[in-house]
Amino acid sequence: MNPPCAHIIDDDDAIRDALQWLFKTRNVACQAWAGGEQFLAAWRPEWQGCIVLDIRMAGMSGLECFDTLLARGCGLPVIFITGHGDVPMAVAALKKGAFHFIEKPFNDHDLVELVEKALALDAERQRAIADREAIEARLATLTQREREVMELILEGKYNKVIADELSISMRTVEAHRSRIFDKMAVRSAVELAQILTDLRS
């Protein structure tokens, strides 16, 4: 399990050191990288946290790094550090899904506040992923017949109608319904429909 971490990507040694010191004084776990290439070489899909990314760097630019992360399916919130002339680029990055940008010279408190919001957002994303995986795991425990009964339940059909459509007894339908609710950890058809709607959305 990788603990949440603010990843600082900047080719300026002084800025990296200053940001590391700032985050550590505010109890924000962090790791610094000298460029996008180094970060991308190490990046793993299971990482949690956020990214603080300088938009202009020697070699790979912050935007190029961001585009590569998007192509890889990285969901970590990205905060761009920009100079005044980079604002249009940062706005374009926001349209692609960047979390925020902050202009140099920035206020330390403002940056830490942004990072804390980004970390909270990613924690929420991780919870949603865990919830989705738990529902998918429960679905995998259903038999083919239970899935058939479940689909008819979700269509709002009564037990008698389900029994007729599947050529089984009402008692069998009731037994399937009970097992489906137990396996899916729900108490009603409405609750079942809600978690599956969330899963499919």
GROMACS .gro file of C-alpha atoms in nm:
model
  201
    1MET     CA    1   0.000   0.000   0.000
    2ASN     CA    2   0.141   0.336  -0.104
    3PRO     CA    3   0.063   0.615   0.147
    4PRO     CA    4  -0.073   0.944   0.004
    5CYS     CA    5   0.205   1.177  -0.102
    6ALA     CA    6   0.248   1.517  -0.272
    7HIS     CA    7   0.488   1.464  -0.561
    8ILE     CA    8   0.692   1.776  -0.642
    9ILE     CA    9   0.822   1.784  -0.999
   10ASP     CA   10   1.055   2.077  -1.066
   11ASP     CA   11   1.396   2.106  -1.231
   12ASP     CA   12   1.502   2.389  -0.997
   13ASP     CA   13   1.690   2.244  -0.697
   14ALA     CA   14   1.617   2.546  -0.477
   15ILE     CA   15   1.242   2.532  -0.541
   16ARG     CA   16   1.228   2.157  -0.481
   17ASP     CA   17   1.413   2.195  -0.151
   18ALA     CA   18   1.194   2.488  -0.045
   19LEU     CA   19   0.871   2.302  -0.125
   20GLN     CA   20   0.987   1.989   0.053
   21TRP     CA   21   1.068   2.194   0.362
   22LEU     CA   22   0.734   2.378   0.340
   23PHE     CA   23   0.528   2.060   0.309
   24LYS     CA   24   0.714   1.880   0.585
   25THR     CA   25   0.659   2.172   0.825
   26ARG     CA   26   0.286   2.139   0.750
   27ASN     CA   27   0.291   1.759   0.797
   28VAL     CA   28   0.227   1.692   0.429
   29ALA     CA   29   0.413   1.382   0.308
   30CYS     CA   30   0.606   1.462  -0.008
   31GLN     CA   31   0.863   1.338  -0.255
   32ALA     CA   32   1.064   1.549  -0.499
   33TRP     CA   33   1.158   1.473  -0.859
   34ALA     CA   34   1.407   1.665  -1.075
   35GLY     CA   35   1.196   1.632  -1.389
   36GLY     CA   36   0.902   1.471  -1.560
   37GLU     CA   37   1.117   1.199  -1.710
   38GLN     CA   38   1.230   1.075  -1.367
   39PHE     CA   39   0.878   1.084  -1.228
   40LEU     CA   40   0.726   0.901  -1.524
   41ALA     CA   41   0.995   0.632  -1.506
   42ALA     CA   42   0.899   0.562  -1.144
   43TRP     CA   43   0.523   0.624  -1.157
   44ARG     CA   44   0.288   0.341  -1.063
   45PRO     CA   45  -0.091   0.335  -1.118
   46GLU     CA   46  -0.156   0.254  -0.751
   47TRP     CA   47   0.009   0.572  -0.623
   48GLN     CA   48  -0.210   0.800  -0.411
   49GLY     CA   49  -0.182   1.172  -0.342
   50CYS     CA   50  -0.130   1.461  -0.582
   51ILE     CA   51   0.128   1.620  -0.810
   52VAL     CA   52   0.277   1.970  -0.789
   53LEU     CA   53   0.418   2.026  -1.136
   54ASP     CA   54   0.623   2.314  -1.275
   55ILE     CA   55   0.484   2.406  -1.616
   56ARG     CA   56   0.824   2.509  -1.762
   57MET     CA   57   1.121   2.278  -1.720
   58ALA     CA   58   1.433   2.188  -1.916
   59GLY     CA   59   1.378   1.871  -2.114
   60MET     CA   60   1.021   1.748  -2.081
   61SER     CA   61   0.783   2.033  -2.001
   62GLY     CA   62   0.518   2.013  -1.733
   63LEU     CA   63   0.247   2.002  -2.000
   64GLU     CA   64   0.418   1.712  -2.178
   65CYS     CA   65   0.446   1.526  -1.849
   66PHE     CA   66   0.078   1.595  -1.777
   67ASP     CA   67  -0.031   1.472  -2.121
   68THR     CA   68   0.170   1.151  -2.072
   69LEU     CA   69   0.010   1.095  -1.732
   70LEU     CA   70  -0.336   1.143  -1.882
   71ALA     CA   71  -0.253   0.893  -2.157
   72ARG     CA   72  -0.150   0.643  -1.890
   73GLY     CA   73  -0.477   0.689  -1.703
   74CYS     CA   74  -0.325   0.865  -1.402
   75GLY     CA   75  -0.599   1.007  -1.181
   76LEU     CA   76  -0.382   1.201  -0.935
   77PRO     CA   77  -0.487   1.568  -0.906
   78VAL     CA   78  -0.227   1.795  -1.068
   79ILE     CA   79  -0.145   2.148  -0.947
   80PHE     CA   80   0.062   2.347  -1.194
   81ILE     CA   81   0.318   2.605  -1.080
   82THR     CA   82   0.324   2.878  -1.343
   83GLY     CA   83   0.490   3.206  -1.429
   84HIS     CA   84   0.270   3.498  -1.530
   85GLY     CA   85   0.317   3.429  -1.901
   86ASP     CA   86   0.219   3.064  -1.856
   87VAL     CA   87  -0.136   3.132  -1.738
   88PRO     CA   88  -0.301   3.058  -2.078
   89MET     CA   89  -0.120   2.724  -2.086
   90ALA     CA   90  -0.233   2.649  -1.732
   91VAL     CA   91  -0.593   2.734  -1.821
   92ALA     CA   92  -0.569   2.494  -2.117
   93ALA     CA   93  -0.441   2.227  -1.878
   94LEU     CA   94  -0.741   2.288  -1.650
   95LYS     CA   95  -0.969   2.212  -1.944
   96LYS     CA   96  -0.788   1.879  -1.982
   97GLY     CA   97  -0.852   1.793  -1.619
   98ALA     CA   98  -0.574   1.955  -1.414
   99PHE     CA   99  -0.686   2.030  -1.058
  100HIS     CA  100  -0.556   2.389  -1.028
  101PHE     CA  101  -0.265   2.619  -1.096
  102ILE     CA  102  -0.083   2.872  -0.883
  103GLU     CA  103   0.128   3.162  -1.007
  104LYS     CA  104   0.481   3.252  -0.899
  105PRO     CA  105   0.554   3.408  -0.661
  106PHE     CA  106   0.293   3.220  -0.463
  107ASN     CA  107   0.184   3.241  -0.103
  108ASP     CA  108   0.298   2.939   0.098
  109HIS     CA  109  -0.036   2.909   0.276
  110ASP     CA  110  -0.227   2.916  -0.054
  111LEU     CA  111  -0.015   2.638  -0.201
  112VAL     CA  112  -0.045   2.416   0.107
  113GLU     CA  113  -0.420   2.474   0.110
  114LEU     CA  114  -0.441   2.369  -0.256
  115VAL     CA  115  -0.232   2.058  -0.189
  116GLU     CA  116  -0.451   1.960   0.107
  117LYS     CA  117  -0.762   1.998  -0.110
  118ALA     CA  118  -0.601   1.789  -0.384
  119LEU     CA  119  -0.507   1.517  -0.133
  120ALA     CA  120  -0.865   1.513   0.000
  121LEU     CA  121  -0.999   1.486  -0.354
  122ASP     CA  122  -0.773   1.191  -0.429
  123ALA     CA  123  -0.871   1.021  -0.102
  124GLU     CA  124  -1.234   1.051  -0.213
  125ARG     CA  125  -1.141   0.905  -0.554
  126GLN     CA  126  -0.964   0.613  -0.387
  127ARG     CA  127  -1.271   0.543  -0.171
  128ALA     CA  128  -1.490   0.542  -0.483
  129ILE     CA  129  -1.253   0.296  -0.653
  130ALA     CA  130  -1.258   0.070  -0.346
  131ASP     CA  131  -1.639   0.084  -0.332
  132ARG     CA  132  -1.664  -0.002  -0.702
  133GLU     CA  133  -1.424  -0.295  -0.665
  134ALA     CA  134  -1.622  -0.425  -0.365
  135ILE     CA  135  -1.948  -0.416  -0.564
  136GLU     CA  136  -1.784  -0.589  -0.861
  137ALA     CA  137  -1.650  -0.858  -0.627
  138ARG     CA  138  -2.001  -0.915  -0.486
  139LEU     CA  139  -2.146  -0.936  -0.838
  140ALA     CA  140  -1.889  -1.201  -0.924
  141THR     CA  141  -2.033  -1.426  -0.650
  142LEU     CA  142  -2.378  -1.440  -0.815
  143THR     CA  143  -2.472  -1.749  -1.012
  144GLN     CA  144  -2.606  -1.713  -1.366
  145ARG     CA  145  -2.962  -1.779  -1.242
  146GLU     CA  146  -2.924  -1.522  -0.964
  147ARG     CA  147  -2.811  -1.267  -1.224
  148GLU     CA  148  -3.119  -1.343  -1.434
  149VAL     CA  149  -3.347  -1.298  -1.131
  150MET     CA  150  -3.161  -0.981  -1.032
  151GLU     CA  151  -3.213  -0.821  -1.374
  152LEU     CA  152  -3.587  -0.889  -1.354
  153ILE     CA  153  -3.597  -0.750  -0.999
  154LEU     CA  154  -3.427  -0.435  -1.127
  155GLU     CA  155  -3.697  -0.407  -1.394
  156GLY     CA  156  -3.947  -0.382  -1.108
  157LYS     CA  157  -4.116  -0.714  -1.176
  158TYR     CA  158  -4.304  -0.899  -0.903
  159ASN     CA  159  -4.198  -1.243  -0.784
  160LYS     CA  160  -4.490  -1.410  -0.963
  161VAL     CA  161  -4.398  -1.247  -1.295
  162ILE     CA  162  -4.034  -1.348  -1.251
  163ALA     CA  163  -4.139  -1.704  -1.169
  164ASP     CA  164  -4.352  -1.721  -1.485
  165GLU     CA  165  -4.081  -1.572  -1.709
  166LEU     CA  166  -3.811  -1.808  -1.581
  167SER     CA  167  -4.043  -2.110  -1.542
  168ILE     CA  168  -3.956  -2.155  -1.176
  169SER     CA  169  -4.164  -2.152  -0.858
  170MET     CA  170  -4.241  -1.843  -0.651
  171ARG     CA  171  -4.059  -2.003  -0.358
  172THR     CA  172  -3.747  -2.043  -0.574
  173VAL     CA  173  -3.767  -1.679  -0.679
  174GLU     CA  174  -3.796  -1.574  -0.314
  175ALA     CA  175  -3.493  -1.787  -0.226
  176HIS     CA  176  -3.292  -1.633  -0.512
  177ARG     CA  177  -3.400  -1.282  -0.409
  178SER     CA  178  -3.288  -1.345  -0.051
  179ARG     CA  179  -2.948  -1.479  -0.162
  180ILE     CA  180  -2.900  -1.189  -0.404
  181PHE     CA  181  -2.968  -0.933  -0.130
  182ASP     CA  182  -2.733  -1.116   0.108
  183LYS     CA  183  -2.451  -1.141  -0.146
  184MET     CA  184  -2.490  -0.780  -0.259
  185ALA     CA  185  -2.520  -0.657   0.104
  186VAL     CA  186  -2.846  -0.468   0.040
  187ARG     CA  187  -3.183  -0.472   0.212
  188SER     CA  188  -3.411  -0.376  -0.076
  189ALA     CA  189  -3.448  -0.367  -0.453
  190VAL     CA  190  -3.418   0.012  -0.437
  191GLU     CA  191  -3.082  -0.011  -0.260
  192LEU     CA  192  -2.967  -0.275  -0.510
  193ALA     CA  193  -3.065  -0.053  -0.802
  194GLN     CA  194  -2.882   0.243  -0.649
  195ILE     CA  195  -2.545   0.069  -0.604
  196LEU     CA  196  -2.561  -0.081  -0.953
  197THR     CA  197  -2.656   0.254  -1.105
  198ASP     CA  198  -2.353   0.407  -0.933
  199LEU     CA  199  -2.136   0.122  -1.063
  200ARG     CA  200  -2.253   0.162  -1.422
  201SER     CA  201  -2.241   0.543  -1.430
   0.00000   0.00000   0.00000
